[in-house]
mmCIF file of N, CA, C and O in Angstrom:
data_model
loop_
_atom_site.group_PDB
_atom_site.id
_atom_site.type_symbol
_atom_site.label_atom_id
_atom_site.label_comp_id
_atom_site.label_asym_id
_atom_site.label_seq_id
_atom_site.Cartn_x
_atom_site.Cartn_y
_atom_site.Cartn_z
ATOM 1 N N UNK K 3 52.759 94.360 124.672
ATOM 2 C CA UNK K 3 53.335 95.050 125.438
ATOM 3 C C UNK K 3 54.693 95.525 124.848
ATOM 4 O O UNK K 3 55.398 95.068 124.402
ATOM 5 N N UNK K 4 55.167 96.792 125.458
ATOM 6 C CA UNK K 4 56.148 97.396 124.899
ATOM 7 C C UNK K 4 57.473 97.253 125.836
ATOM 8 O O UNK K 4 58.521 97.757 125.284
ATOM 9 N N UNK K 5 57.469 96.481 127.056
ATOM 10 C CA UNK K 5 58.478 96.136 127.429
ATOM 11 C C UNK K 5 59.070 95.057 127.451
ATOM 12 O O UNK K 5 60.385 94.760 127.647
ATOM 13 N N UNK K 6 58.700 94.404 126.130
ATOM 14 C CA UNK K 6 59.523 93.221 125.703
ATOM 15 C C UNK K 6 61.476 93.480 124.590
ATOM 16 O O UNK K 6 61.475 94.571 124.555
ATOM 17 N N UNK K 7 61.880 92.706 124.875
ATOM 18 C CA UNK K 7 63.152 92.820 124.025
ATOM 19 C C UNK K 7 62.500 93.204 122.334
ATOM 20 O O UNK K 7 61.818 93.438 121.892
ATOM 21 N N UNK K 8 63.430 94.209 121.890
ATOM 22 C CA UNK K 8 63.331 94.274 120.722
ATOM 23 C C UNK K 8 63.458 95.764 120.748
ATOM 24 O O UNK K 8 63.334 96.815 121.605
ATOM 25 N N UNK K 9 63.098 96.449 119.353
ATOM 26 C CA UNK K 9 62.819 97.923 118.977
ATOM 27 C C UNK K 9 61.547 98.169 119.334
ATOM 28 O O UNK K 9 60.434 97.738 119.047
ATOM 29 N N UNK K 10 61.410 99.662 119.819
ATOM 30 C CA UNK K 10 59.929 100.356 119.582
ATOM 31 C C UNK K 10 59.580 101.414 118.400
ATOM 32 O O UNK K 10 60.864 101.483 117.989
ATOM 33 N N UNK K 11 58.374 101.584 118.418
ATOM 34 C CA UNK K 11 58.135 102.475 117.012
ATOM 35 C C UNK K 11 57.052 103.207 117.950
ATOM 36 O O UNK K 11 56.024 102.911 118.164
ATOM 37 N N UNK K 12 57.262 104.395 117.369
ATOM 38 C CA UNK K 12 56.244 105.596 117.726
ATOM 39 C C UNK K 12 55.049 105.666 117.130
ATOM 40 O O UNK K 12 55.400 106.243 115.615
ATOM 41 N N UNK K 13 53.766 105.404 117.604
ATOM 42 C CA UNK K 13 52.652 105.462 116.119
ATOM 43 C C UNK K 13 51.337 106.537 116.879
ATOM 44 O O UNK K 13 51.256 107.032 118.787
ATOM 45 N N UNK K 14 50.487 106.874 116.076
ATOM 46 C CA UNK K 14 49.174 107.976 116.871
ATOM 47 C C UNK K 14 48.359 106.759 116.688
ATOM 48 O O UNK K 14 47.963 105.880 114.896
ATOM 49 N N UNK K 15 47.468 106.586 117.773
ATOM 50 C CA UNK K 15 46.624 105.857 117.495
ATOM 51 C C UNK K 15 45.238 106.409 116.620
ATOM 52 O O UNK K 15 45.098 107.233 116.641
ATOM 53 N N UNK K 16 44.619 105.310 115.593
ATOM 54 C CA UNK K 16 43.613 105.708 114.481
ATOM 55 C C UNK K 16 42.352 106.406 115.577
ATOM 56 O O UNK K 16 42.088 107.760 115.063
ATOM 57 N N UNK K 17 42.149 105.457 116.781
ATOM 58 C CA UNK K 17 41.279 106.563 117.153
ATOM 59 C C UNK K 17 41.666 108.526 117.695
ATOM 60 O O UNK K 17 40.482 108.935 117.776
ATOM 61 N N UNK K 18 42.746 107.999 118.220
ATOM 62 C CA UNK K 18 43.067 109.380 118.433
ATOM 63 C C UNK K 18 43.149 110.202 117.487
ATOM 64 O O UNK K 18 42.602 111.850 117.015
ATOM 65 N N UNK K 19 43.497 110.386 116.171
ATOM 66 C CA UNK K 19 43.411 110.668 114.874
ATOM 67 C C UNK K 19 41.819 111.463 114.580
ATOM 68 O O UNK K 19 42.150 112.729 114.235
ATOM 69 N N UNK K 20 41.364 110.580 114.758
ATOM 70 C CA UNK K 20 40.130 110.655 113.984
ATOM 71 C C UNK K 20 39.378 111.790 114.896
ATOM 72 O O UNK K 20 38.921 112.711 114.825
ATOM 73 N N UNK K 21 39.626 111.789 116.357
ATOM 74 C CA UNK K 21 38.701 112.837 117.443
ATOM 75 C C UNK K 21 39.470 113.698 117.286
ATOM 76 O O UNK K 21 38.983 115.120 117.234
ATOM 77 N N UNK K 22 40.876 114.234 116.964
ATOM 78 C CA UNK K 22 41.320 115.450 116.479
ATOM 79 C C UNK K 22 41.307 116.146 115.504
ATOM 80 O O UNK K 22 40.269 117.349 116.009
ATOM 81 N N UNK K 23 40.330 116.152 114.384
ATOM 82 C CA UNK K 23 39.360 115.724 113.118
ATOM 83 C C UNK K 23 40.226 117.273 112.551
ATOM 84 O O UNK K 23 39.403 118.265 112.106
ATOM 85 N N UNK K 24 41.447 117.355 112.590
ATOM 86 C CA UNK K 24 41.937 118.630 112.041
ATOM 87 C C UNK K 24 43.333 118.065 110.813
ATOM 88 O O UNK K 24 43.452 117.425 110.755
ATOM 89 N N UNK K 25 43.425 118.888 110.091
ATOM 90 C CA UNK K 25 44.488 118.791 108.931
ATOM 91 C C UNK K 25 46.087 118.412 109.335
ATOM 92 O O UNK K 25 46.115 117.037 109.189
ATOM 93 N N UNK K 26 46.425 119.414 110.200
ATOM 94 C CA UNK K 26 47.877 119.116 110.217
ATOM 95 C C UNK K 26 48.256 119.208 111.731
ATOM 96 O O UNK K 26 48.116 120.281 111.884
ATOM 97 N N UNK K 27 48.191 118.267 112.538
ATOM 98 C CA UNK K 27 48.391 118.406 114.030
ATOM 99 C C UNK K 27 49.725 119.128 114.611
ATOM 100 O O UNK K 27 51.108 118.589 113.629
ATOM 101 N N UNK K 28 50.449 119.405 115.454
ATOM 102 C CA UNK K 28 51.518 120.360 116.184
ATOM 103 C C UNK K 28 52.393 119.483 116.544
ATOM 104 O O UNK K 28 51.867 117.976 116.614
ATOM 105 N N UNK K 29 53.751 119.822 116.724
ATOM 106 C CA UNK K 29 54.135 119.295 117.275
ATOM 107 C C UNK K 29 53.811 118.198 118.301
ATOM 108 O O UNK K 29 54.292 117.582 118.788
ATOM 109 N N UNK K 30 53.429 119.720 119.357
ATOM 110 C CA UNK K 30 52.816 119.100 121.147
ATOM 111 C C UNK K 30 52.017 118.349 121.009
ATOM 112 O O UNK K 30 52.085 117.027 121.537
ATOM 113 N N UNK K 31 50.773 118.148 120.149
ATOM 114 C CA UNK K 31 49.901 116.810 119.649
ATOM 115 C C UNK K 31 50.566 115.552 119.736
ATOM 116 O O UNK K 31 49.990 115.213 120.159
ATOM 117 N N UNK K 32 51.481 115.912 118.667
ATOM 118 C CA UNK K 32 52.158 114.640 117.936
ATOM 119 C C UNK K 32 53.014 114.061 119.539
ATOM 120 O O UNK K 32 52.730 112.884 119.927
ATOM 121 N N UNK K 33 53.219 114.997 120.630
ATOM 122 C CA UNK K 33 54.181 113.937 121.392
ATOM 123 C C UNK K 33 53.105 113.610 122.471
ATOM 124 O O UNK K 33 52.993 112.974 123.078
ATOM 125 N N UNK K 34 52.177 114.430 122.797
ATOM 126 C CA UNK K 34 51.311 114.061 123.632
ATOM 127 C C UNK K 34 50.322 112.621 123.542
ATOM 128 O O UNK K 34 50.163 111.894 124.243
ATOM 129 N N UNK K 35 49.946 112.446 122.006
ATOM 130 C CA UNK K 35 49.402 111.559 121.195
ATOM 131 C C UNK K 35 49.801 110.216 120.744
ATOM 132 O O UNK K 35 49.629 108.973 121.262
ATOM 133 N N UNK K 36 51.124 110.677 121.141
ATOM 134 C CA UNK K 36 52.038 109.238 120.525
ATOM 135 C C UNK K 36 52.450 107.944 121.491
ATOM 136 O O UNK K 36 52.394 108.513 122.605
ATOM 137 N N UNK K 37 52.048 106.456 121.028
ATOM 138 C CA UNK K 37 52.611 105.722 121.858
ATOM 139 C C UNK K 37 53.261 104.858 121.409
ATOM 140 O O UNK K 37 53.543 104.737 120.013
ATOM 141 N N UNK K 38 54.280 104.095 122.317
ATOM 142 C CA UNK K 38 54.701 102.990 121.578
ATOM 143 C C UNK K 38 54.886 101.577 121.773
ATOM 144 O O UNK K 38 53.487 101.112 122.689
ATOM 145 N N UNK K 39 54.859 100.843 120.251
ATOM 146 C CA UNK K 39 54.916 99.763 120.635
ATOM 147 C C UNK K 39 55.803 98.902 119.809
ATOM 148 O O UNK K 39 57.008 99.279 119.038
ATOM 149 N N UNK K 40 55.761 97.763 120.030
ATOM 150 C CA UNK K 40 57.522 96.378 119.794
ATOM 151 C C UNK K 40 57.402 97.003 117.762
ATOM 152 O O UNK K 40 56.334 96.591 117.609
ATOM 153 N N UNK K 41 58.172 97.368 117.465
ATOM 154 C CA UNK K 41 58.476 97.182 115.869
ATOM 155 C C UNK K 41 58.343 95.820 115.049
ATOM 156 O O UNK K 41 58.433 94.802 115.468
ATOM 157 N N UNK K 42 57.001 96.240 113.805
ATOM 158 C CA UNK K 42 57.034 95.268 113.093
ATOM 159 C C UNK K 42 57.405 95.722 111.823
ATOM 160 O O UNK K 42 56.945 96.996 111.313
ATOM 161 N N UNK K 43 57.456 95.211 110.409
ATOM 162 C CA UNK K 43 58.026 95.984 109.462
ATOM 163 C C UNK K 43 56.454 95.938 108.665
ATOM 164 O O UNK K 43 56.853 97.353 107.756
ATOM 165 N N UNK K 44 55.485 95.412 108.658
ATOM 166 C CA UNK K 44 54.044 96.567 108.560
ATOM 167 C C UNK K 44 53.645 97.464 108.528
ATOM 168 O O UNK K 44 53.386 98.714 108.571
ATOM 169 N N UNK K 45 54.515 98.430 109.821
ATOM 170 C CA UNK K 45 54.444 99.684 110.210
ATOM 171 C C UNK K 45 54.811 100.577 109.191
ATOM 172 O O UNK K 45 54.381 101.736 108.615
ATOM 173 N N UNK K 46 55.845 100.420 108.479
ATOM 174 C CA UNK K 46 56.402 101.215 107.452
ATOM 175 C C UNK K 46 55.444 101.410 106.231
ATOM 176 O O UNK K 46 55.862 102.372 105.450
ATOM 177 N N UNK K 47 54.416 100.780 105.726
ATOM 178 C CA UNK K 47 53.369 100.679 105.046
ATOM 179 C C UNK K 47 52.099 101.639 105.428
ATOM 180 O O UNK K 47 51.409 101.401 104.775
ATOM 181 N N UNK K 48 52.024 102.019 106.602
ATOM 182 C CA UNK K 48 51.107 102.326 107.235
ATOM 183 C C UNK K 48 51.016 103.961 106.681
ATOM 184 O O UNK K 48 52.049 104.473 106.645
ATOM 185 N N UNK K 49 49.932 104.346 106.987
ATOM 186 C CA UNK K 49 50.597 105.974 107.151
ATOM 187 C C UNK K 49 50.639 106.701 107.593
ATOM 188 O O UNK K 49 51.291 106.400 109.097
ATOM 189 N N UNK K 50 50.968 108.073 107.156
ATOM 190 C CA UNK K 50 51.533 108.900 108.433
ATOM 191 C C UNK K 50 50.651 110.508 109.161
ATOM 192 O O UNK K 50 49.595 110.608 108.019
ATOM 193 N N UNK K 51 50.737 110.644 110.147
ATOM 194 C CA UNK K 51 50.488 111.631 110.889
ATOM 195 C C UNK K 51 51.734 112.058 111.247
ATOM 196 O O UNK K 51 52.345 112.041 111.915
ATOM 197 N N UNK K 52 51.691 113.715 110.493
ATOM 198 C CA UNK K 52 53.430 114.500 110.961
ATOM 199 C C UNK K 52 54.090 113.304 110.507
ATOM 200 O O UNK K 52 54.434 113.015 109.541
ATOM 201 N N UNK K 53 55.158 113.057 111.348
ATOM 202 C CA UNK K 53 56.498 112.410 111.182
ATOM 203 C C UNK K 53 56.133 110.967 112.455
ATOM 204 O O UNK K 53 56.668 110.270 112.232
ATOM 205 N N UNK K 54 54.794 110.527 112.279
ATOM 206 C CA UNK K 54 54.167 109.335 112.955
ATOM 207 C C UNK K 54 53.274 108.488 112.270
ATOM 208 O O UNK K 54 52.807 108.732 111.166
ATOM 209 N N UNK K 55 53.653 107.649 112.261
ATOM 210 C CA UNK K 55 53.019 106.247 111.703
ATOM 211 C C UNK K 55 51.745 106.400 112.475
ATOM 212 O O UNK K 55 51.601 106.619 113.157
ATOM 213 N N UNK K 56 50.712 105.806 111.527
ATOM 214 C CA UNK K 56 49.008 105.881 111.977
ATOM 215 C C UNK K 56 48.452 104.552 112.207
ATOM 216 O O UNK K 56 48.539 104.102 111.359
ATOM 217 N N UNK K 57 48.465 104.378 113.286
ATOM 218 C CA UNK K 57 48.485 102.955 113.813
ATOM 219 C C UNK K 57 46.721 102.474 113.546
ATOM 220 O O UNK K 57 46.066 103.097 114.300
ATOM 221 N N UNK K 58 46.361 101.359 112.753
ATOM 222 C CA UNK K 58 45.582 101.334 112.394
ATOM 223 C C UNK K 58 44.374 100.231 113.895
ATOM 224 O O UNK K 58 44.927 99.562 113.920
ATOM 225 N N UNK K 59 43.372 100.842 113.824
ATOM 226 C CA UNK K 59 42.527 100.502 114.634
ATOM 227 C C UNK K 59 42.857 98.560 115.354
ATOM 228 O O UNK K 59 42.553 97.860 116.393
ATOM 229 N N UNK K 60 42.697 98.209 113.854
ATOM 230 C CA UNK K 60 41.861 97.141 114.085
ATOM 231 C C UNK K 60 43.672 96.032 114.228
ATOM 232 O O UNK K 60 43.343 94.869 114.328
ATOM 233 N N UNK K 61 44.708 96.678 114.261
ATOM 234 C CA UNK K 61 45.782 96.332 114.576
ATOM 235 C C UNK K 61 46.516 96.724 115.642
ATOM 236 O O UNK K 61 47.464 95.699 116.750
ATOM 237 N N UNK K 62 46.229 97.802 116.517
ATOM 238 C CA UNK K 62 46.666 97.968 117.486
ATOM 239 C C UNK K 62 45.740 98.475 118.577
ATOM 240 O O UNK K 62 44.775 99.567 118.014
ATOM 241 N N UNK K 63 45.670 97.226 119.855
ATOM 242 C CA UNK K 63 44.906 98.117 120.942
ATOM 243 C C UNK K 63 45.675 99.090 121.894
ATOM 244 O O UNK K 63 47.013 98.717 122.101
ATOM 245 N N UNK K 64 44.714 99.831 122.807
ATOM 246 C CA UNK K 64 45.676 100.690 123.627
ATOM 247 C C UNK K 64 44.685 100.729 125.195
ATOM 248 O O UNK K 64 43.784 101.089 125.204
ATOM 249 N N UNK K 65 45.356 99.918 126.129
ATOM 250 C CA UNK K 65 44.765 100.017 127.338
ATOM 251 C C UNK K 65 45.623 100.367 128.123
ATOM 252 O O UNK K 65 46.650 100.087 129.044
ATOM 253 N N UNK K 66 45.132 101.788 128.665
ATOM 254 C CA UNK K 66 46.151 103.009 130.037
ATOM 255 C C UNK K 66 44.977 104.029 130.394
ATOM 256 O O UNK K 66 44.770 104.656 129.336
ATOM 257 N N UNK K 67 44.370 104.130 131.617
ATOM 258 C CA UNK K 67 44.033 104.980 131.699
ATOM 259 C C UNK K 67 45.213 106.134 132.687
ATOM 260 O O UNK K 67 45.668 105.908 133.405
ATOM 261 N N UNK K 68 45.167 107.205 132.092
ATOM 262 C CA UNK K 68 46.113 108.445 132.826
ATOM 263 C C UNK K 68 45.949 109.131 134.170
ATOM 264 O O UNK K 68 46.821 109.275 134.680
ATOM 265 N N UNK K 69 44.392 108.644 134.845
ATOM 266 C CA UNK K 69 44.558 109.001 135.859
ATOM 267 C C UNK K 69 45.054 107.794 137.084
ATOM 268 O O UNK K 69 45.229 108.756 137.604
ATOM 269 N N UNK K 70 44.200 107.053 136.646
ATOM 270 C CA UNK K 70 44.897 105.960 137.737
ATOM 271 C C UNK K 70 46.129 105.112 137.364
ATOM 272 O O UNK K 70 46.840 104.387 138.602
ATOM 273 N N UNK K 71 46.929 105.473 135.921
ATOM 274 C CA UNK K 71 48.377 105.005 135.859
ATOM 275 C C UNK K 71 48.303 103.409 135.709
ATOM 276 O O UNK K 71 49.251 103.150 136.017
ATOM 277 N N UNK K 72 46.841 103.268 135.247
ATOM 278 C CA UNK K 72 46.627 101.563 134.992
ATOM 279 C C UNK K 72 46.877 101.200 133.696
ATOM 280 O O UNK K 72 46.003 102.258 133.324
ATOM 281 N N UNK K 73 47.201 99.833 133.800
ATOM 282 C CA UNK K 73 46.901 99.578 132.152
ATOM 283 C C UNK K 73 48.349 98.486 131.339
ATOM 284 O O UNK K 73 49.121 99.260 131.948
ATOM 285 N N UNK K 74 47.913 98.004 130.185
ATOM 286 C CA UNK K 74 49.225 98.069 129.353
ATOM 287 C C UNK K 74 49.516 98.399 128.630
ATOM 288 O O UNK K 74 51.158 98.505 127.799
ATOM 289 N N UNK K 75 48.885 99.528 128.203
ATOM 290 C CA UNK K 75 49.860 100.380 127.334
ATOM 291 C C UNK K 75 49.536 99.826 125.651
ATOM 292 O O UNK K 75 48.145 99.143 125.339
ATOM 293 N N UNK K 76 50.440 100.116 124.769
ATOM 294 C CA UNK K 76 49.648 99.793 122.966
ATOM 295 C C UNK K 76 50.277 98.144 123.167
ATOM 296 O O UNK K 76 51.405 97.814 124.019
ATOM 297 N N UNK K 77 49.836 97.576 122.494
ATOM 298 C CA UNK K 77 49.742 96.236 122.534
ATOM 299 C C UNK K 77 49.397 95.909 120.961
ATOM 300 O O UNK K 77 48.366 96.467 120.333
ATOM 301 N N UNK K 78 49.887 94.682 120.103
ATOM 302 C CA UNK K 78 49.448 94.200 119.040
ATOM 303 C C UNK K 78 48.228 93.245 118.970
ATOM 304 O O UNK K 78 48.108 92.683 119.506
ATOM 305 N N UNK K 79 47.211 93.316 118.272
ATOM 306 C CA UNK K 79 45.914 92.907 118.409
ATOM 307 C C UNK K 79 46.277 91.394 117.687
ATOM 308 O O UNK K 79 45.552 90.526 118.605
ATOM 309 N N UNK K 80 46.757 91.220 116.697
ATOM 310 C CA UNK K 80 47.182 89.986 116.262
ATOM 311 C C UNK K 80 48.465 89.529 115.633
ATOM 312 O O UNK K 80 49.209 90.644 115.414
ATOM 313 N N UNK K 81 48.923 89.015 114.976
ATOM 314 C CA UNK K 81 50.005 88.454 113.978
ATOM 315 C C UNK K 81 49.961 88.528 112.562
ATOM 316 O O UNK K 81 50.819 88.705 112.032
ATOM 317 N N UNK K 82 48.293 88.951 112.543
ATOM 318 C CA UNK K 82 48.124 89.078 110.769
ATOM 319 C C UNK K 82 48.189 90.556 110.388
ATOM 320 O O UNK K 82 47.731 91.335 111.364
ATOM 321 N N UNK K 83 49.225 91.143 109.632
ATOM 322 C CA UNK K 83 49.474 92.462 109.078
ATOM 323 C C UNK K 83 48.277 92.740 108.576
ATOM 324 O O UNK K 83 47.620 92.255 107.926
ATOM 325 N N UNK K 84 47.764 94.031 108.869
ATOM 326 C CA UNK K 84 46.781 94.951 107.919
ATOM 327 C C UNK K 84 47.216 94.528 106.838
ATOM 328 O O UNK K 84 48.078 94.815 105.766
ATOM 329 N N UNK K 85 46.248 94.315 105.307
ATOM 330 C CA UNK K 85 46.132 94.466 104.076
ATOM 331 C C UNK K 85 45.793 95.942 103.891
ATOM 332 O O UNK K 85 46.249 96.405 103.113
ATOM 333 N N UNK K 86 45.090 96.842 104.434
ATOM 334 C CA UNK K 86 44.594 98.057 103.812
ATOM 335 C C UNK K 86 45.399 99.326 104.000
ATOM 336 O O UNK K 86 44.551 99.641 105.329
ATOM 337 N N UNK K 87 46.223 99.769 104.122
ATOM 338 C CA UNK K 87 47.048 100.624 105.096
ATOM 339 C C UNK K 87 46.832 101.869 103.951
ATOM 340 O O UNK K 87 47.728 102.244 103.037
ATOM 341 N N UNK K 88 45.851 103.263 104.823
ATOM 342 C CA UNK K 88 45.835 103.981 103.637
ATOM 343 C C UNK K 88 46.851 105.420 104.251
ATOM 344 O O UNK K 88 46.796 105.412 105.448
ATOM 345 N N UNK K 89 47.718 105.904 103.007
ATOM 346 C CA UNK K 89 48.217 107.078 103.478
ATOM 347 C C UNK K 89 47.723 108.535 103.325
ATOM 348 O O UNK K 89 46.740 108.635 102.475
ATOM 349 N N UNK K 90 47.797 108.782 104.751
ATOM 350 C CA UNK K 90 47.360 110.432 104.499
ATOM 351 C C UNK K 90 48.512 111.548 103.938
ATOM 352 O O UNK K 90 49.485 111.323 104.081
#
């Protein structure tokens, strides 16, 4: 959940990036697809898409339906950091 105490960081979900399928996204695409998650130091080891960090699917889950406006948004999958973070 992103509404807890502490700082958040905006990331791009791996699934959104794979669906995009192009080389360099524009500013508008980044803004439209970024989601906020509570900050953890491992985020700094993730690759980037434009100026946003790329959240590995095994680390961040996203549950929100833009049509119904229901869901919890982005959340950490577990407490264990990812070991293979590819830099793009």
